[in-house]
Coordinates of C-alpha atoms and ligand atoms in Angstrom, one line a residue:
M1 CA 5.8 -8.3 15.0
N2 CA 6.4 -7.4 11.3
K3 CA 8.3 -4.1 10.9
I4 CA 8.7 -1.2 8.5
L5 CA 12.0 0.5 7.9
I6 CA 11.8 4.2 7.3
T7 CA 15.1 5.5 5.9
P8 CA 14.5 9.2 4.9
K9 CA 16.3 11.7 7.2
S10 CA 13.5 14.2 6.8
F11 CA 10.6 11.8 7.6
P12 CA 8.5 13.9 10.1
V13 CA 8.7 11.4 13.0
T14 CA 6.5 13.6 15.2
M15 CA 3.7 13.6 12.6
K16 CA 0.9 11.5 14.0
E17 CA -1.0 10.3 11.0
P18 CA 1.6 8.0 9.3
I19 CA 2.6 6.4 12.5
E20 CA -1.0 5.8 13.6
L21 CA -1.7 4.1 10.1
I22 CA 1.4 1.9 10.6
Q23 CA 0.4 0.9 14.1
A24 CA -3.2 0.3 13.1
A25 CA -1.9 -2.1 10.5
G26 CA -0.2 -4.0 13.3
L27 CA 3.3 -3.0 12.2
E28 CA 6.2 -1.5 14.0
P29 CA 8.3 1.4 12.5
I30 CA 12.1 1.4 12.6
Y31 CA 13.8 4.7 11.9
N32 CA 17.1 5.8 10.4
H33 CA 18.8 7.5 13.4
S34 CA 22.2 8.0 11.6
G35 CA 21.4 11.5 10.3
R36 CA 22.6 10.5 6.8
T37 CA 21.8 8.3 3.9
L38 CA 22.1 4.6 4.8
T39 CA 24.6 2.3 3.1
E40 CA 23.5 -1.1 1.6
A41 CA 25.0 -2.9 4.6
E42 CA 23.1 -0.8 7.1
I43 CA 19.8 -1.3 5.3
I44 CA 20.4 -5.0 5.3
E45 CA 21.4 -5.0 9.0
L46 CA 18.3 -3.0 10.0
S47 CA 15.9 -5.0 7.8
K48 CA 17.1 -8.6 8.1
Q49 CA 14.6 -9.4 10.8
D50 CA 10.9 -9.0 10.2
V51 CA 11.1 -5.9 7.9
V52 CA 8.3 -6.5 5.3
G53 CA 8.3 -3.0 3.8
I54 CA 10.7 -0.1 3.3
I55 CA 9.8 3.6 3.0
V56 CA 13.0 4.8 1.2
G57 CA 14.5 8.2 0.4
V58 CA 17.7 8.2 -1.7
D59 CA 19.3 5.3 0.1
P60 CA 20.5 2.4 -2.2
I61 CA 17.9 -0.4 -2.7
S62 CA 20.2 -2.4 -5.0
A63 CA 19.9 -5.9 -6.2
H64 CA 22.2 -7.0 -3.4
V65 CA 19.9 -5.4 -0.8
L66 CA 16.8 -6.9 -2.4
D67 CA 18.4 -10.4 -2.6
S68 CA 19.4 -10.2 1.0
L69 CA 15.9 -9.6 2.4
P70 CA 13.7 -12.6 1.5
Q71 CA 10.8 -11.4 3.7
L72 CA 10.6 -8.0 2.0
K73 CA 7.4 -7.4 0.1
A74 CA 7.2 -3.8 -0.9
V75 CA 9.3 -0.6 -1.3
S76 CA 7.6 2.8 -1.1
K77 CA 9.5 5.8 -2.4
Y78 CA 9.3 8.9 -0.3
G79 CA 9.0 11.2 -3.3
M80 CA 9.8 10.6 -7.0
G81 CA 12.8 9.2 -8.9
T82 CA 13.5 5.5 -8.6
D83 CA 17.1 5.7 -9.7
N84 CA 18.3 4.4 -6.3
I85 CA 16.0 1.3 -6.5
D86 CA 16.8 -1.7 -8.7
C87 CA 13.2 -1.9 -10.0
K88 CA 14.0 -4.7 -12.5
R89 CA 15.4 -6.9 -9.7
A90 CA 12.4 -6.0 -7.5
E91 CA 10.0 -7.1 -10.2
E92 CA 11.9 -10.4 -10.6
L93 CA 11.6 -11.0 -6.9
D94 CA 7.9 -9.9 -6.8
I95 CA 8.7 -6.9 -4.6
E96 CA 6.4 -4.1 -5.5
V97 CA 7.7 -0.5 -5.8
R98 CA 5.5 2.6 -5.8
V99 CA 6.4 6.4 -5.8
A100 CA 4.7 9.2 -4.0
A101 CA 3.7 11.0 -7.1
G102 CA 2.5 14.6 -6.9
T103 CA 3.7 15.2 -3.4
N104 CA 6.8 17.4 -3.9
N105 CA 6.4 18.9 -7.4
V106 CA 5.4 22.3 -6.2
S107 CA 8.3 22.5 -3.7
V108 CA 10.9 21.5 -6.3
A109 CA 9.4 23.8 -8.9
E110 CA 9.5 26.7 -6.4
L111 CA 13.2 26.0 -5.7
A112 CA 13.9 25.9 -9.5
I113 CA 12.4 29.4 -9.8
G114 CA 14.4 30.5 -6.7
L115 CA 17.6 29.3 -8.4
I116 CA 16.7 31.2 -11.6
F117 CA 16.5 34.4 -9.5
A118 CA 19.6 33.4 -7.5
A119 CA 21.7 32.9 -10.7
A120 CA 20.3 35.8 -12.6
R121 CA 20.7 38.3 -9.8
K122 CA 23.9 36.7 -8.3
I123 CA 22.2 36.6 -4.9
P124 CA 24.6 34.2 -3.2
T125 CA 27.7 36.2 -4.3
T126 CA 26.2 39.5 -3.2
V127 CA 25.1 38.1 0.2
A128 CA 28.6 36.8 0.7
E129 CA 30.1 40.2 -0.2
V130 CA 27.9 42.0 2.3
K131 CA 28.6 39.5 5.1
N132 CA 32.3 40.0 4.4
G133 CA 31.9 43.8 5.1
S134 CA 31.9 44.8 1.4
W135 CA 29.1 46.8 -0.3
K136 CA 30.1 45.6 -3.8
R137 CA 27.4 45.2 -6.4
V138 CA 27.4 42.4 -9.0
M139 CA 25.4 43.2 -12.1
G140 CA 22.6 40.7 -12.8
N141 CA 20.0 40.1 -15.5
E142 CA 16.2 40.5 -15.6
I143 CA 14.2 37.4 -16.3
T144 CA 11.1 39.2 -17.8
G145 CA 10.8 38.5 -21.5
K146 CA 13.6 35.9 -21.3
T147 CA 13.1 32.4 -22.6
L148 CA 13.1 29.4 -20.2
G149 CA 13.8 26.1 -21.8
I150 CA 12.4 23.2 -19.8
I151 CA 13.7 19.7 -20.5
G152 CA 11.2 17.1 -19.2
A153 CA 7.5 18.1 -19.2
G154 CA 6.3 16.0 -16.3
Q155 CA 4.9 17.0 -12.9
I156 CA 7.7 19.3 -11.9
G157 CA 8.4 20.7 -15.4
R158 CA 4.8 21.7 -15.6
E159 CA 4.8 23.5 -12.3
V160 CA 8.0 25.4 -13.3
A161 CA 6.4 26.3 -16.7
L162 CA 3.3 27.7 -14.9
R163 CA 5.3 29.9 -12.6
A164 CA 7.6 31.1 -15.3
R165 CA 4.6 32.2 -17.4
G166 CA 3.4 34.1 -14.3
L167 CA 6.8 35.8 -14.2
C168 CA 6.4 37.0 -17.8
M169 CA 8.9 34.6 -19.3
N170 CA 8.6 32.8 -22.6
V171 CA 8.7 29.1 -22.1
I172 CA 9.7 26.3 -24.5
V173 CA 9.6 22.6 -23.5
Y174 CA 11.3 19.5 -24.8
D175 CA 10.0 16.0 -23.9
P176 CA 10.0 13.3 -26.6
Y177 CA 7.6 11.2 -24.5
L178 CA 4.9 13.9 -24.2
Q179 CA 1.5 12.4 -25.0
D180 CA -0.9 15.3 -24.5
A181 CA 0.3 18.8 -25.4
S182 CA -2.9 20.6 -24.3
F183 CA -1.5 21.9 -20.9
F184 CA 1.2 23.7 -22.8
Q185 CA -0.8 24.8 -25.8
E186 CA -3.4 26.4 -23.4
R187 CA -0.7 28.5 -21.8
D188 CA 1.1 29.6 -24.9
I189 CA 4.1 27.4 -24.3
E190 CA 6.1 26.2 -27.3
I191 CA 6.9 22.6 -27.7
S192 CA 10.2 21.7 -29.3
T193 CA 11.0 18.4 -30.8
S194 CA 14.7 19.2 -30.9
L195 CA 17.0 19.5 -27.8
E196 CA 19.5 21.4 -29.9
E197 CA 16.8 24.0 -30.9
L198 CA 15.6 24.4 -27.2
L199 CA 19.2 24.9 -26.0
G200 CA 20.0 27.4 -28.7
V201 CA 17.1 29.7 -28.0
S202 CA 17.0 29.6 -24.2
D203 CA 18.3 32.2 -21.7
F204 CA 17.7 29.7 -18.9
V205 CA 17.5 25.9 -19.1
S206 CA 15.9 23.9 -16.4
L207 CA 16.3 20.1 -16.1
H208 CA 13.3 18.0 -15.0
V209 CA 14.0 14.5 -16.4
P210 CA 14.7 11.4 -14.3
A211 CA 18.2 10.0 -14.2
T212 CA 18.2 7.0 -16.7
P213 CA 20.8 5.6 -19.0
T214 CA 19.4 7.9 -21.8
T215 CA 19.5 11.1 -19.7
T216 CA 22.9 10.6 -18.0
H217 CA 25.0 13.5 -19.2
I218 CA 22.2 14.9 -21.3
I219 CA 24.1 18.1 -20.6
N220 CA 27.6 17.5 -22.0
K221 CA 30.3 19.2 -24.1
T222 CA 28.3 18.9 -27.3
T223 CA 24.9 20.0 -25.8
L224 CA 26.6 22.9 -23.8
G225 CA 28.0 24.0 -27.2
Y226 CA 24.4 24.6 -28.4
C227 CA 23.7 27.1 -25.5
K228 CA 24.1 30.8 -25.8
P229 CA 27.1 32.1 -23.7
S230 CA 24.5 34.2 -21.8
C231 CA 22.5 31.1 -20.8
Y232 CA 22.1 29.9 -17.2
L233 CA 21.6 26.2 -16.4
I234 CA 19.3 25.1 -13.6
N235 CA 19.4 21.5 -12.3
T236 CA 17.0 20.5 -9.5
S237 CA 16.7 17.0 -10.9
R238 CA 19.7 14.7 -10.5
G239 CA 23.5 15.2 -10.6
E240 CA 23.9 12.5 -13.2
L241 CA 22.3 14.6 -15.9
V242 CA 25.2 17.0 -16.1
D243 CA 28.8 16.2 -17.2
E244 CA 30.4 18.3 -14.5
E245 CA 33.8 18.4 -16.2
A246 CA 32.2 19.8 -19.3
L247 CA 30.1 22.3 -17.2
Y248 CA 33.3 23.5 -15.5
D249 CA 35.0 24.1 -18.8
A250 CA 32.0 25.9 -20.2
L251 CA 31.8 28.2 -17.1
I252 CA 35.5 29.1 -16.9
N253 CA 35.7 29.7 -20.7
N254 CA 32.6 32.0 -20.6
K255 CA 30.6 29.7 -22.8
L256 CA 27.8 29.7 -20.2
A257 CA 26.8 32.6 -17.8
G258 CA 26.2 30.4 -14.8
A259 CA 24.7 27.3 -13.3
A260 CA 22.6 26.6 -10.2
Q261 CA 22.0 23.1 -9.0
D262 CA 20.3 21.4 -6.1
V263 CA 21.9 18.1 -6.9
F264 CA 25.4 16.8 -7.6
S265 CA 27.1 13.7 -9.0
I266 CA 28.4 12.8 -5.5
E267 CA 26.5 14.3 -2.6
P268 CA 27.9 16.0 -0.7
P269 CA 30.7 17.1 -3.1
S270 CA 34.3 16.7 -1.9
P271 CA 35.7 19.8 0.0
N272 CA 37.2 22.4 -2.4
H273 CA 35.6 20.8 -5.5
K274 CA 36.7 23.1 -8.3
L275 CA 33.2 23.5 -9.7
V276 CA 31.7 24.4 -6.3
E277 CA 34.4 27.1 -5.8
L278 CA 33.3 29.1 -8.8
D279 CA 31.2 32.1 -8.2
S280 CA 29.2 31.3 -11.3
F281 CA 28.2 28.0 -9.9
I282 CA 25.5 27.8 -7.1
L283 CA 24.8 24.6 -5.2
T284 CA 22.1 23.8 -2.7
S285 CA 22.1 20.6 -0.6
H286 CA 19.4 18.5 -2.4
T287 CA 16.8 20.6 -0.7
G288 CA 14.1 20.6 -3.4
A289 CA 11.5 18.6 -1.6
Y290 CA 12.6 19.7 1.9
T291 CA 9.7 21.9 2.8
Q292 CA 7.2 21.4 5.7
E293 CA 4.4 21.0 3.2
A294 CA 6.2 18.5 1.0
V295 CA 7.6 16.3 3.7
E296 CA 4.2 15.9 5.3
R297 CA 2.6 15.0 2.0
M298 CA 5.4 12.6 1.1
A299 CA 5.3 10.9 4.5
L300 CA 1.6 10.3 4.4
R301 CA 1.5 9.2 0.7
A302 CA 4.5 6.9 1.1
T303 CA 3.0 5.3 4.2
E304 CA -0.4 4.9 2.5
N305 CA 1.3 3.4 -0.6
L306 CA 3.3 1.0 1.4
L307 CA 0.3 -0.2 3.5
S308 CA -1.9 -0.6 0.4
M309 CA 0.9 -2.6 -1.4
L310 CA 1.2 -4.9 1.7
K311 CA -2.6 -5.3 2.0
E312 CA -2.9 -6.2 -1.7
K313 CA -0.1 -8.8 -1.4
S314 CA -1.7 -10.4 1.7
H315 CA -4.9 -10.9 -0.3
R316 CA -3.2 -12.7 -3.1
Ligands
LIG401 P1 7.9 13.0 -14.0 O1 8.0 11.5 -14.2 O2 6.5 13.5 -13.7 O3 8.5 13.8 -15.3 C1 9.6 13.4 -15.9 C2 9.5 13.8 -17.4 O4 10.7 13.6 -18.0 C3 8.4 12.9 -18.1 O5 7.5 13.8 -18.7 C4 9.3 12.2 -19.2 O6 8.6 12.0 -20.4 C5 10.4 13.2 -19.4 N1 11.6 12.6 -20.0 C6 12.1 11.4 -19.7 N2 13.3 11.2 -20.5 C7 13.4 12.4 -21.2 C8 14.4 12.8 -22.1 N3 15.4 12.1 -22.5 N4 14.2 14.1 -22.6 C9 13.2 14.9 -22.3 N5 12.2 14.5 -21.4 C10 12.4 13.2 -20.9 O7 8.9 13.4 -12.8 P2 8.9 14.7 -11.9 O8 8.0 14.5 -10.7 O9 8.7 15.9 -12.8 O10 10.4 14.6 -11.4 C11 11.5 14.8 -12.3 C12 12.8 14.5 -11.5 O11 13.0 15.4 -10.5 C13 12.7 13.1 -10.8 O12 13.0 12.0 -11.6 C14 13.8 13.3 -9.7 O13 15.1 12.9 -10.3 C15 13.9 14.9 -9.6 N6 13.5 15.3 -8.2 C16 14.3 16.0 -7.5 C17 14.0 16.4 -6.2 C18 14.9 17.3 -5.4 O14 14.8 17.2 -4.1 N7 15.8 18.1 -6.0 C19 12.7 16.1 -5.7 C20 11.9 15.4 -6.5 C21 12.2 15.0 -7.8

């Protein structure tokens, strides 16, 4: 029997609908029981017999993996962001790749807003103080009337913009690939054509671009230099977007007020990482899409996408 490998750790295995769809298509699911992201070798080992489709999280679907699985027909991303998939090699091998668009944008946007509050009101530091028996207060900042600069005006960037407007923030976006500005114009959101200008006027900067060769280290020593010293950086997108050495320097030299990330260059970071030890740096464990609502939507959409790709291929 042909099989489907399901790698995401958060895939809701007790949810009936995706499994019923897979079984109705005459396929057998194989799960990742390791409790962590799989390695290339593990993906190959699990998939080398009869796996025709993979539902993948952040596990590496490299050229080596794709070349090692001649029977593989389709890869379905459980969420957005194909930076862990070698899409060029997949196309060369006629392996189709599809993302589960629109399934986790609300969850990630809500976390980005949560991190804005966490950074501005120093919530993690204050909670740690109280838990350690202290009643020390750490002065924070209001967000009302402040300017949020959003880099990347896609699905998540738009949801963040909507919520920030609801919180009485001014919003400015930068996205050189934006085709239709009406969503932003209708909500009194400024569109900037200059990253330098956006960084210079923002009190909070939130990153919502994919990790690509162009966006890698989009936040670096030079671009951090455009920011106000009172600015907070929020990154719920990908660790690769930020030059962490430059961010560390900016934080310890008071050139940036703080940073809050859900992602890191290497996840998890090594113990006692100098950036993670700073009070002005908040890190959550890549939890943006990890809500009950989002995992259920991602599981169903990724399954539907995979089955439809396999069906289309069988009709060719
Ligand atoms: P999207 O494709 O809808 O939007 C990305 C936007 O970035 C597009 O509008 C694109 O034009 C813009 N863009 C690309 N290059 C740019 C550049 N150099 N400068 C400015 N804008 C640029 O994607 P999305 O659904 O909004 O997701 C954004 C990213 O969020 C994903 O690629 C993924 O890396 C990340 N993400 C993280 C989590 C998490 O758990 N933390 C979950 C889902 C997605």
